[in-house]
């Protein structure tokens, strides 16, 4: 399979700019389609800020920061070898975007959607060539977080999935195939399960926002950076491993599952959550926090690689 040379990005928001940074670093010819006239300047600033981190990770092919073409005209996608779609997560909008893309790109070009919750089968409904449409959902920011989950729809071909895997491998991403379609795919369902309880704990006055965040950041989150929940609990089982853990501590897990709650996002609760985050931000502004997060992600990726994790 020949290496990909070009990619089209539809939607130049936060995710689109992050994708563009990675694709440019990997040497691709990048075209970004977005109607906002501020997109070009915003993108150039974003790529320039991302480049040092990408260079540290060995993802850049040149020291010089590269620039993408930016246009509001979907016709500029003609000739692109792969499409990364990042439009709003509304099914009617997605279908309209797909229709416009299909009018200008080749019939064999994969259209991969970054959607965080919509299903590929719904997006490809009504498409001229639904077999080349799939979900390729990253975690923010995708130029640093390696995971990309791939989900095919009922009409998605194996060829399209293999092409997508090859494309993201060229981008040095870690791909995961989700075997069945479900709202939220895989990673977002896991994070949503945790977030539901995080909100519930605040709503019930069991803990405040800052305590919940600290509990994860300095507790299980430390281990989750290196391995998932199944492997974590396997190690928690000692010499007997996962089976020992499940046989001896499984009942305590079930008891906690039965005690988990769901809170309604009332106006009062939303205010409590937002004010809680504002309190956390008193010690550092948001821009600084993003810079520190990205720098820490770079070091974490390097650390994981050094330890084979």
PDB file of C-alpha atoms in Angstrom:
ATOM      1  CA  UNK A   1       0.000   0.000   0.000  1.00  0.00           C
ATOM      2  CA  UNK A   2       1.421   3.367  -1.045  1.00  0.00           C
ATOM      3  CA  UNK A   3       1.899   6.002   1.686  1.00  0.00           C
ATOM      4  CA  UNK A   4      -0.721   8.719   1.841  1.00  0.00           C
ATOM      5  CA  UNK A   5       0.459  12.049   0.435  1.00  0.00           C
ATOM      6  CA  UNK A   6      -2.492  14.350   1.069  1.00  0.00           C
ATOM      7  CA  UNK A   7      -5.450  14.760   3.389  1.00  0.00           C
ATOM      8  CA  UNK A   8      -8.483  16.978   3.532  1.00  0.00           C
ATOM      9  CA  UNK A   9      -9.851  18.257   6.836  1.00  0.00           C
ATOM     10  CA  UNK A  10     -13.432  19.480   6.999  1.00  0.00           C
ATOM     11  CA  UNK A  11     -13.938  21.675  10.043  1.00  0.00           C
ATOM     12  CA  UNK A  12     -11.108  23.822  11.364  1.00  0.00           C
ATOM     13  CA  UNK A  13     -12.116  24.045  15.004  1.00  0.00           C
ATOM     14  CA  UNK A  14     -10.134  22.726  17.954  1.00  0.00           C
ATOM     15  CA  UNK A  15     -10.095  19.090  16.775  1.00  0.00           C
ATOM     16  CA  UNK A  16      -9.505  20.042  13.142  1.00  0.00           C
ATOM     17  CA  UNK A  17      -6.529  22.231  14.057  1.00  0.00           C
ATOM     18  CA  UNK A  18      -5.067  19.472  16.188  1.00  0.00           C
ATOM     19  CA  UNK A  19      -5.443  16.925  13.385  1.00  0.00           C
ATOM     20  CA  UNK A  20      -3.911  19.402  10.928  1.00  0.00           C
ATOM     21  CA  UNK A  21      -0.881  19.864  13.175  1.00  0.00           C
ATOM     22  CA  UNK A  22      -0.244  16.130  13.249  1.00  0.00           C
ATOM     23  CA  UNK A  23      -0.821  15.618   9.530  1.00  0.00           C
ATOM     24  CA  UNK A  24       1.482  18.506   8.643  1.00  0.00           C
ATOM     25  CA  UNK A  25       4.148  17.156  10.986  1.00  0.00           C
ATOM     26  CA  UNK A  26       3.960  13.790   9.260  1.00  0.00           C
ATOM     27  CA  UNK A  27       4.659  15.470   5.920  1.00  0.00           C
ATOM     28  CA  UNK A  28       1.214  15.391   4.336  1.00  0.00           C
ATOM     29  CA  UNK A  29      -0.206  18.006   2.021  1.00  0.00           C
ATOM     30  CA  UNK A  30      -3.094  19.361   4.134  1.00  0.00           C
ATOM     31  CA  UNK A  31      -6.197  21.236   3.005  1.00  0.00           C
ATOM     32  CA  UNK A  32      -8.582  22.572   5.667  1.00  0.00           C
ATOM     33  CA  UNK A  33     -12.144  23.522   4.728  1.00  0.00           C
ATOM     34  CA  UNK A  34     -13.948  25.939   7.040  1.00  0.00           C
ATOM     35  CA  UNK A  35     -16.236  28.926   6.370  1.00  0.00           C
ATOM     36  CA  UNK A  36     -14.801  31.008   9.238  1.00  0.00           C
ATOM     37  CA  UNK A  37     -12.410  33.665   7.820  1.00  0.00           C
ATOM     38  CA  UNK A  38     -10.384  33.532  11.061  1.00  0.00           C
ATOM     39  CA  UNK A  39      -9.521  29.864  10.541  1.00  0.00           C
ATOM     40  CA  UNK A  40      -6.236  30.415   8.699  1.00  0.00           C
ATOM     41  CA  UNK A  41      -4.746  32.673  11.373  1.00  0.00           C
ATOM     42  CA  UNK A  42      -6.040  30.498  14.207  1.00  0.00           C
ATOM     43  CA  UNK A  43      -4.633  27.390  12.549  1.00  0.00           C
ATOM     44  CA  UNK A  44      -1.204  28.918  11.932  1.00  0.00           C
ATOM     45  CA  UNK A  45      -0.973  29.936  15.594  1.00  0.00           C
ATOM     46  CA  UNK A  46      -2.098  26.492  16.754  1.00  0.00           C
ATOM     47  CA  UNK A  47       0.367  24.611  14.527  1.00  0.00           C
ATOM     48  CA  UNK A  48       3.249  26.860  15.582  1.00  0.00           C
ATOM     49  CA  UNK A  49       2.469  26.183  19.245  1.00  0.00           C
ATOM     50  CA  UNK A  50       2.086  22.429  18.656  1.00  0.00           C
ATOM     51  CA  UNK A  51       5.230  21.980  16.546  1.00  0.00           C
ATOM     52  CA  UNK A  52       7.815  21.862  19.399  1.00  0.00           C
ATOM     53  CA  UNK A  53       5.861  19.110  21.166  1.00  0.00           C
ATOM     54  CA  UNK A  54       5.467  17.166  17.934  1.00  0.00           C
ATOM     55  CA  UNK A  55       9.201  17.558  17.301  1.00  0.00           C
ATOM     56  CA  UNK A  56      10.049  16.289  20.788  1.00  0.00           C
ATOM     57  CA  UNK A  57       7.959  13.191  20.100  1.00  0.00           C
ATOM     58  CA  UNK A  58       9.805  12.563  16.840  1.00  0.00           C
ATOM     59  CA  UNK A  59       6.674  13.128  14.757  1.00  0.00           C
ATOM     60  CA  UNK A  60       7.936  16.007  12.612  1.00  0.00           C
ATOM     61  CA  UNK A  61       9.802  15.487   9.364  1.00  0.00           C
ATOM     62  CA  UNK A  62      11.271  18.986   9.265  1.00  0.00           C
ATOM     63  CA  UNK A  63      12.277  21.610  11.805  1.00  0.00           C
ATOM     64  CA  UNK A  64      10.404  24.263   9.846  1.00  0.00           C
ATOM     65  CA  UNK A  65       6.739  24.667  10.761  1.00  0.00           C
ATOM     66  CA  UNK A  66       4.612  23.707   7.782  1.00  0.00           C
ATOM     67  CA  UNK A  67       1.421  25.447   6.683  1.00  0.00           C
ATOM     68  CA  UNK A  68      -1.909  24.065   5.483  1.00  0.00           C
ATOM     69  CA  UNK A  69      -4.103  25.468   2.750  1.00  0.00           C
ATOM     70  CA  UNK A  70      -7.322  26.897   4.167  1.00  0.00           C
ATOM     71  CA  UNK A  71     -10.459  27.577   2.153  1.00  0.00           C
ATOM     72  CA  UNK A  72     -14.240  27.802   2.565  1.00  0.00           C
ATOM     73  CA  UNK A  73     -14.641  26.020  -0.789  1.00  0.00           C
ATOM     74  CA  UNK A  74     -15.297  22.276  -0.510  1.00  0.00           C
ATOM     75  CA  UNK A  75     -14.101  21.862  -4.120  1.00  0.00           C
ATOM     76  CA  UNK A  76     -10.538  22.390  -2.865  1.00  0.00           C
ATOM     77  CA  UNK A  77     -10.691  18.825  -1.492  1.00  0.00           C
ATOM     78  CA  UNK A  78     -10.384  17.434  -5.002  1.00  0.00           C
ATOM     79  CA  UNK A  79      -7.337  15.186  -5.148  1.00  0.00           C
ATOM     80  CA  UNK A  80      -7.168  14.551  -1.391  1.00  0.00           C
ATOM     81  CA  UNK A  81      -6.181  10.981  -0.519  1.00  0.00           C
ATOM     82  CA  UNK A  82      -8.071  10.817   2.780  1.00  0.00           C
ATOM     83  CA  UNK A  83     -10.760  12.930   4.457  1.00  0.00           C
ATOM     84  CA  UNK A  84     -10.992  13.726   8.176  1.00  0.00           C
ATOM     85  CA  UNK A  85     -14.409  15.221   8.889  1.00  0.00           C
ATOM     86  CA  UNK A  86     -14.909  17.288  12.072  1.00  0.00           C
ATOM     87  CA  UNK A  87     -18.239  19.028  11.621  1.00  0.00           C
ATOM     88  CA  UNK A  88     -20.827  19.599  14.361  1.00  0.00           C
ATOM     89  CA  UNK A  89     -22.201  16.418  15.991  1.00  0.00           C
ATOM     90  CA  UNK A  90     -25.650  16.729  14.423  1.00  0.00           C
ATOM     91  CA  UNK A  91     -26.712  13.985  12.059  1.00  0.00           C
ATOM     92  CA  UNK A  92     -28.360  16.302   9.520  1.00  0.00           C
ATOM     93  CA  UNK A  93     -25.208  18.414   9.351  1.00  0.00           C
ATOM     94  CA  UNK A  94     -22.970  15.348   9.025  1.00  0.00           C
ATOM     95  CA  UNK A  95     -25.017  13.971   6.135  1.00  0.00           C
ATOM     96  CA  UNK A  96     -24.934  17.317   4.348  1.00  0.00           C
ATOM     97  CA  UNK A  97     -21.162  17.538   4.788  1.00  0.00           C
ATOM     98  CA  UNK A  98     -20.752  14.000   3.419  1.00  0.00           C
ATOM     99  CA  UNK A  99     -22.903  14.903   0.424  1.00  0.00           C
ATOM    100  CA  UNK A 100     -20.683  17.907  -0.324  1.00  0.00           C
ATOM    101  CA  UNK A 101     -17.484  15.894   0.124  1.00  0.00           C
ATOM    102  CA  UNK A 102     -18.697  13.116  -2.179  1.00  0.00           C
ATOM    103  CA  UNK A 103     -19.362  15.660  -4.909  1.00  0.00           C
ATOM    104  CA  UNK A 104     -15.647  16.510  -5.139  1.00  0.00           C
ATOM    105  CA  UNK A 105     -13.470  13.569  -4.026  1.00  0.00           C
ATOM    106  CA  UNK A 106     -12.733  10.229  -5.665  1.00  0.00           C
ATOM    107  CA  UNK A 107     -15.040   7.293  -5.040  1.00  0.00           C
ATOM    108  CA  UNK A 108     -12.294   5.325  -3.277  1.00  0.00           C
ATOM    109  CA  UNK A 109     -11.338   8.062  -0.798  1.00  0.00           C
ATOM    110  CA  UNK A 110     -12.153   7.184   2.803  1.00  0.00           C
ATOM    111  CA  UNK A 111     -14.289   9.683   4.717  1.00  0.00           C
ATOM    112  CA  UNK A 112     -13.525   9.358   8.427  1.00  0.00           C
ATOM    113  CA  UNK A 113     -15.639  11.241  10.946  1.00  0.00           C
ATOM    114  CA  UNK A 114     -14.250  12.467  14.266  1.00  0.00           C
ATOM    115  CA  UNK A 115     -17.728  12.309  15.792  1.00  0.00           C
ATOM    116  CA  UNK A 116     -17.714  11.640  19.513  1.00  0.00           C
ATOM    117  CA  UNK A 117     -21.144  10.013  19.679  1.00  0.00           C
ATOM    118  CA  UNK A 118     -22.888   9.565  16.319  1.00  0.00           C
ATOM    119  CA  UNK A 119     -22.858   6.198  14.581  1.00  0.00           C
ATOM    120  CA  UNK A 120     -21.336   5.539  11.176  1.00  0.00           C
ATOM    121  CA  UNK A 121     -24.489   3.783   9.939  1.00  0.00           C
ATOM    122  CA  UNK A 122     -26.490   6.957  10.521  1.00  0.00           C
ATOM    123  CA  UNK A 123     -23.871   9.187   8.906  1.00  0.00           C
ATOM    124  CA  UNK A 124     -23.559   6.996   5.804  1.00  0.00           C
ATOM    125  CA  UNK A 125     -27.317   6.757   5.319  1.00  0.00           C
ATOM    126  CA  UNK A 126     -28.111   8.316   1.959  1.00  0.00           C
ATOM    127  CA  UNK A 127     -24.489   8.573   0.842  1.00  0.00           C
ATOM    128  CA  UNK A 128     -23.512   7.727  -2.743  1.00  0.00           C
ATOM    129  CA  UNK A 129     -20.698   5.459  -1.558  1.00  0.00           C
ATOM    130  CA  UNK A 130     -21.521   4.522   2.051  1.00  0.00           C
ATOM    131  CA  UNK A 131     -18.915   1.754   2.023  1.00  0.00           C
ATOM    132  CA  UNK A 132     -16.068   4.291   2.442  1.00  0.00           C
ATOM    133  CA  UNK A 133     -17.585   6.125   5.433  1.00  0.00           C
ATOM    134  CA  UNK A 134     -16.559   5.285   9.011  1.00  0.00           C
ATOM    135  CA  UNK A 135     -15.981   6.805  12.425  1.00  0.00           C
ATOM    136  CA  UNK A 136     -12.401   7.637  13.426  1.00  0.00           C
ATOM    137  CA  UNK A 137     -12.775   9.187  16.852  1.00  0.00           C
ATOM    138  CA  UNK A 138      -9.731  10.612  18.652  1.00  0.00           C
ATOM    139  CA  UNK A 139      -9.280  11.931  22.165  1.00  0.00           C
ATOM    140  CA  UNK A 140      -8.497  15.606  22.589  1.00  0.00           C
ATOM    141  CA  UNK A 141      -5.890  16.753  21.635  1.00  0.00           C
ATOM    142  CA  UNK A 142      -5.470  14.217  18.805  1.00  0.00           C
ATOM    143  CA  UNK A 143      -2.016  15.477  17.797  1.00  0.00           C
ATOM    144  CA  UNK A 144      -0.739  14.290  21.193  1.00  0.00           C
ATOM    145  CA  UNK A 145      -3.121  11.586  22.468  1.00  0.00           C
ATOM    146  CA  UNK A 146      -2.352   8.550  20.252  1.00  0.00           C
ATOM    147  CA  UNK A 147      -5.648   6.644  20.394  1.00  0.00           C
ATOM    148  CA  UNK A 148      -8.042   6.598  17.439  1.00  0.00           C
ATOM    149  CA  UNK A 149     -11.073   4.312  17.648  1.00  0.00           C
ATOM    150  CA  UNK A 150     -12.391   3.055  14.321  1.00  0.00           C
ATOM    151  CA  UNK A 151     -16.042   2.082  13.966  1.00  0.00           C
ATOM    152  CA  UNK A 152     -17.597   0.864  10.757  1.00  0.00           C
ATOM    153  CA  UNK A 153     -21.261   1.183   9.893  1.00  0.00           C
ATOM    154  CA  UNK A 154     -23.504  -1.441   8.352  1.00  0.00           C
ATOM    155  CA  UNK A 155     -22.270  -0.465   4.876  1.00  0.00           C
ATOM    156  CA  UNK A 156     -18.589   0.178   5.697  1.00  0.00           C
ATOM    157  CA  UNK A 157     -16.249  -2.085   3.759  1.00  0.00           C
ATOM    158  CA  UNK A 158     -13.294  -3.964   5.193  1.00  0.00           C
ATOM    159  CA  UNK A 159     -11.176  -2.193   2.588  1.00  0.00           C
ATOM    160  CA  UNK A 160     -12.117   1.204   4.042  1.00  0.00           C
ATOM    161  CA  UNK A 161     -11.255   0.062   7.556  1.00  0.00           C
ATOM    162  CA  UNK A 162      -7.901  -1.308   6.415  1.00  0.00           C
ATOM    163  CA  UNK A 163      -7.135   1.931   4.587  1.00  0.00           C
ATOM    164  CA  UNK A 164      -8.014   3.916   7.703  1.00  0.00           C
ATOM    165  CA  UNK A 165      -5.762   1.711   9.839  1.00  0.00           C
ATOM    166  CA  UNK A 166      -2.926   2.226   7.370  1.00  0.00           C
ATOM    167  CA  UNK A 167      -3.481   5.983   7.333  1.00  0.00           C
ATOM    168  CA  UNK A 168      -3.429   6.389  11.117  1.00  0.00           C
ATOM    169  CA  UNK A 169      -0.480   4.031  11.426  1.00  0.00           C
ATOM    170  CA  UNK A 170       1.382   6.366   9.062  1.00  0.00           C
ATOM    171  CA  UNK A 171       0.372   9.160  11.461  1.00  0.00           C
ATOM    172  CA  UNK A 172       1.837   7.081  14.328  1.00  0.00           C
ATOM    173  CA  UNK A 173      -1.551   6.660  16.020  1.00  0.00           C
ATOM    174  CA  UNK A 174      -2.771   3.676  18.047  1.00  0.00           C
ATOM    175  CA  UNK A 175      -5.938   2.374  16.393  1.00  0.00           C
ATOM    176  CA  UNK A 176      -8.692   0.383  18.074  1.00  0.00           C
ATOM    177  CA  UNK A 177     -11.451  -1.334  16.150  1.00  0.00           C
ATOM    178  CA  UNK A 178     -14.791  -1.175  17.935  1.00  0.00           C
ATOM    179  CA  UNK A 179     -16.658  -4.352  16.998  1.00  0.00           C
ATOM    180  CA  UNK A 180     -20.223  -3.081  17.366  1.00  0.00           C
ATOM    181  CA  UNK A 181     -21.787   0.327  16.894  1.00  0.00           C
ATOM    182  CA  UNK A 182     -23.077   1.997  20.038  1.00  0.00           C
ATOM    183  CA  UNK A 183     -23.614   5.676  20.888  1.00  0.00           C
ATOM    184  CA  UNK A 184     -20.341   7.115  22.189  1.00  0.00           C
ATOM    185  CA  UNK A 185     -18.265   4.257  20.746  1.00  0.00           C
ATOM    186  CA  UNK A 186     -15.782   2.869  23.319  1.00  0.00           C
ATOM    187  CA  UNK A 187     -13.587   5.480  25.001  1.00  0.00           C
ATOM    188  CA  UNK A 188     -16.331   8.047  25.486  1.00  0.00           C
ATOM    189  CA  UNK A 189     -18.629   5.471  27.060  1.00  0.00           C
ATOM    190  CA  UNK A 190     -15.915   4.658  29.586  1.00  0.00           C
ATOM    191  CA  UNK A 191     -15.263   8.297  30.382  1.00  0.00           C
ATOM    192  CA  UNK A 192     -19.000   9.022  30.521  1.00  0.00           C
ATOM    193  CA  UNK A 193     -19.517   6.268  33.075  1.00  0.00           C
ATOM    194  CA  UNK A 194     -16.912   7.849  35.337  1.00  0.00           C
ATOM    195  CA  UNK A 195     -18.176  11.369  34.706  1.00  0.00           C
ATOM    196  CA  UNK A 196     -21.743  10.392  35.599  1.00  0.00           C
ATOM    197  CA  UNK A 197     -20.595   9.290  39.043  1.00  0.00           C
ATOM    198  CA  UNK A 198     -18.305  12.328  39.379  1.00  0.00           C
ATOM    199  CA  UNK A 199     -21.311  14.604  38.844  1.00  0.00           C
ATOM    200  CA  UNK A 200     -23.512  12.514  41.127  1.00  0.00           C
ATOM    201  CA  UNK A 201     -21.001  12.730  43.985  1.00  0.00           C
ATOM    202  CA  UNK A 202     -21.035  16.526  43.735  1.00  0.00           C
ATOM    203  CA  UNK A 203     -24.819  16.666  43.473  1.00  0.00           C
ATOM    204  CA  UNK A 204     -25.214  14.609  46.651  1.00  0.00           C
ATOM    205  CA  UNK A 205     -22.691  16.696  48.590  1.00  0.00           C
ATOM    206  CA  UNK A 206     -20.372  13.696  49.021  1.00  0.00           C
ATOM    207  CA  UNK A 207     -17.418  15.643  47.621  1.00  0.00           C
ATOM    208  CA  UNK A 208     -16.768  18.954  45.906  1.00  0.00           C
ATOM    209  CA  UNK A 209     -15.488  19.355  42.344  1.00  0.00           C
ATOM    210  CA  UNK A 210     -11.874  19.852  43.400  1.00  0.00           C
ATOM    211  CA  UNK A 211     -11.862  16.727  45.581  1.00  0.00           C
ATOM    212  CA  UNK A 212     -13.345  14.603  42.805  1.00  0.00           C
ATOM    213  CA  UNK A 213     -10.689  15.825  40.367  1.00  0.00           C
ATOM    214  CA  UNK A 214      -7.892  15.210  42.871  1.00  0.00           C
ATOM    215  CA  UNK A 215      -9.201  11.717  43.620  1.00  0.00           C
ATOM    216  CA  UNK A 216      -8.805  10.733  39.967  1.00  0.00           C
ATOM    217  CA  UNK A 217      -5.657  12.714  39.124  1.00  0.00           C
ATOM    218  CA  UNK A 218      -3.698  11.435  42.145  1.00  0.00           C
ATOM    219  CA  UNK A 219      -5.376   8.050  42.486  1.00  0.00           C
ATOM    220  CA  UNK A 220      -6.573   5.657  39.764  1.00  0.00           C
ATOM    221  CA  UNK A 221      -5.653   8.102  37.005  1.00  0.00           C
ATOM    222  CA  UNK A 222      -1.995   7.525  37.841  1.00  0.00           C
ATOM    223  CA  UNK A 223      -2.372   3.836  36.964  1.00  0.00           C
ATOM    224  CA  UNK A 224      -4.762   4.351  34.069  1.00  0.00           C
ATOM    225  CA  UNK A 225      -2.038   6.293  32.272  1.00  0.00           C
ATOM    226  CA  UNK A 226      -0.139   3.021  31.949  1.00  0.00           C
ATOM    227  CA  UNK A 227      -2.782   0.307  31.718  1.00  0.00           C
ATOM    228  CA  UNK A 228      -6.527  -0.186  31.489  1.00  0.00           C
ATOM    229  CA  UNK A 229      -8.982  -1.316  34.168  1.00  0.00           C
ATOM    230  CA  UNK A 230      -8.822  -5.037  33.401  1.00  0.00           C
ATOM    231  CA  UNK A 231      -5.040  -5.234  33.581  1.00  0.00           C
ATOM    232  CA  UNK A 232      -5.030  -2.948  36.627  1.00  0.00           C
ATOM    233  CA  UNK A 233      -7.339  -5.281  38.525  1.00  0.00           C
ATOM    234  CA  UNK A 234      -5.333  -8.274  37.331  1.00  0.00           C
ATOM    235  CA  UNK A 235      -2.309  -6.832  39.100  1.00  0.00           C
ATOM    236  CA  UNK A 236      -4.548  -6.054  42.083  1.00  0.00           C
ATOM    237  CA  UNK A 237      -5.267  -9.763  42.388  1.00  0.00           C
ATOM    238  CA  UNK A 238      -1.685 -10.518  43.376  1.00  0.00           C
ATOM    239  CA  UNK A 239      -0.277 -13.966  42.535  1.00  0.00           C
ATOM    240  CA  UNK A 240      -3.783 -15.204  41.717  1.00  0.00           C
ATOM    241  CA  UNK A 241      -4.286 -12.501  39.114  1.00  0.00           C
ATOM    242  CA  UNK A 242      -7.578 -11.341  37.669  1.00  0.00           C
ATOM    243  CA  UNK A 243      -9.505 -14.512  38.541  1.00  0.00           C
ATOM    244  CA  UNK A 244      -8.495 -14.221  42.210  1.00  0.00           C
ATOM    245  CA  UNK A 245      -9.524 -10.569  42.229  1.00  0.00           C
ATOM    246  CA  UNK A 246     -12.932 -11.269  40.689  1.00  0.00           C
ATOM    247  CA  UNK A 247     -13.650 -14.249  42.933  1.00  0.00           C
ATOM    248  CA  UNK A 248     -12.661 -12.497  46.154  1.00  0.00           C
ATOM    249  CA  UNK A 249     -13.427  -8.821  45.495  1.00  0.00           C
ATOM    250  CA  UNK A 250     -15.983  -9.087  42.700  1.00  0.00           C
ATOM    251  CA  UNK A 251     -18.885  -8.918  45.211  1.00  0.00           C
ATOM    252  CA  UNK A 252     -17.583  -5.578  46.527  1.00  0.00           C
ATOM    253  CA  UNK A 253     -17.508  -4.285  42.964  1.00  0.00           C
ATOM    254  CA  UNK A 254     -21.114  -5.356  42.461  1.00  0.00           C
ATOM    255  CA  UNK A 255     -22.098  -3.615  45.683  1.00  0.00           C
ATOM    256  CA  UNK A 256     -20.541  -0.388  44.438  1.00  0.00           C
ATOM    257  CA  UNK A 257     -22.201  -0.774  41.032  1.00  0.00           C
ATOM    258  CA  UNK A 258     -25.561  -1.024  42.757  1.00  0.00           C
ATOM    259  CA  UNK A 259     -24.825   2.150  44.737  1.00  0.00           C
ATOM    260  CA  UNK A 260     -23.817   4.274  41.727  1.00  0.00           C
ATOM    261  CA  UNK A 261     -26.128   7.163  40.948  1.00  0.00           C
ATOM    262  CA  UNK A 262     -27.297   9.471  38.200  1.00  0.00           C
ATOM    263  CA  UNK A 263     -27.834  13.182  38.693  1.00  0.00           C
ATOM    264  CA  UNK A 264     -30.002  15.512  36.627  1.00  0.00           C
ATOM    265  CA  UNK A 265     -28.065  18.475  35.231  1.00  0.00           C
ATOM    266  CA  UNK A 266     -30.292  21.120  36.782  1.00  0.00           C
ATOM    267  CA  UNK A 267     -29.364  24.802  36.624  1.00  0.00           C
ATOM    268  CA  UNK A 268     -28.272  24.705  40.253  1.00  0.00           C
ATOM    269  CA  UNK A 269     -26.045  21.671  39.695  1.00  0.00           C
ATOM    270  CA  UNK A 270     -24.518  23.165  36.548  1.00  0.00           C
ATOM    271  CA  UNK A 271     -23.683  26.299  38.529  1.00  0.00           C
ATOM    272  CA  UNK A 272     -22.108  24.198  41.276  1.00  0.00           C
ATOM    273  CA  UNK A 273     -19.956  22.283  38.782  1.00  0.00           C
ATOM    274  CA  UNK A 274     -18.857  25.381  36.855  1.00  0.00           C
ATOM    275  CA  UNK A 275     -18.081  27.295  40.036  1.00  0.00           C
ATOM    276  CA  UNK A 276     -16.083  24.316  41.273  1.00  0.00           C
ATOM    277  CA  UNK A 277     -13.908  24.341  38.184  1.00  0.00           C
ATOM    278  CA  UNK A 278     -13.523  28.120  38.443  1.00  0.00           C
ATOM    279  CA  UNK A 279     -12.160  27.595  41.955  1.00  0.00           C
ATOM    280  CA  UNK A 280      -9.604  25.113  40.595  1.00  0.00           C
ATOM    281  CA  UNK A 281      -8.528  27.655  37.973  1.00  0.00           C
ATOM    282  CA  UNK A 282      -7.757  30.324  40.563  1.00  0.00           C
ATOM    283  CA  UNK A 283      -4.178  29.054  40.809  1.00  0.00           C
ATOM    284  CA  UNK A 284      -3.526  29.001  37.038  1.00  0.00           C
ATOM    285  CA  UNK A 285      -5.184  30.475  33.983  1.00  0.00           C
ATOM    286  CA  UNK A 286      -6.684  28.217  31.335  1.00  0.00           C
ATOM    287  CA  UNK A 287      -4.038  28.949  28.695  1.00  0.00           C
ATOM    288  CA  UNK A 288      -1.285  28.003  31.115  1.00  0.00           C
ATOM    289  CA  UNK A 289      -3.177  24.852  32.071  1.00  0.00           C
ATOM    290  CA  UNK A 290      -3.412  23.769  28.418  1.00  0.00           C
ATOM    291  CA  UNK A 291       0.310  24.375  27.919  1.00  0.00           C
ATOM    292  CA  UNK A 292       1.166  22.385  31.031  1.00  0.00           C
ATOM    293  CA  UNK A 293      -1.190  19.568  30.040  1.00  0.00           C
ATOM    294  CA  UNK A 294       0.335  19.288  26.579  1.00  0.00           C
ATOM    295  CA  UNK A 295       3.900  19.372  27.902  1.00  0.00           C
ATOM    296  CA  UNK A 296       3.011  16.715  30.470  1.00  0.00           C
ATOM    297  CA  UNK A 297       1.373  14.562  27.785  1.00  0.00           C
ATOM    298  CA  UNK A 298       4.600  14.686  25.775  1.00  0.00           C
ATOM    299  CA  UNK A 299       6.642  13.552  28.762  1.00  0.00           C
ATOM    300  CA  UNK A 300       4.070  10.866  29.612  1.00  0.00           C
ATOM    301  CA  UNK A 301       4.188   9.457  26.079  1.00  0.00           C
ATOM    302  CA  UNK A 302       7.978   9.356  26.251  1.00  0.00           C
ATOM    303  CA  UNK A 303       7.858   7.729  29.688  1.00  0.00           C
ATOM    304  CA  UNK A 304       5.381   5.057  28.555  1.00  0.00           C
ATOM    305  CA  UNK A 305       7.514   4.313  25.510  1.00  0.00           C
ATOM    306  CA  UNK A 306      10.658   4.011  27.621  1.00  0.00           C
ATOM    307  CA  UNK A 307       9.015   1.464  29.898  1.00  0.00           C
ATOM    308  CA  UNK A 308       7.246  -0.442  27.123  1.00  0.00           C
ATOM    309  CA  UNK A 309       3.780   0.579  28.357  1.00  0.00           C
TER     310      UNK A 309
END
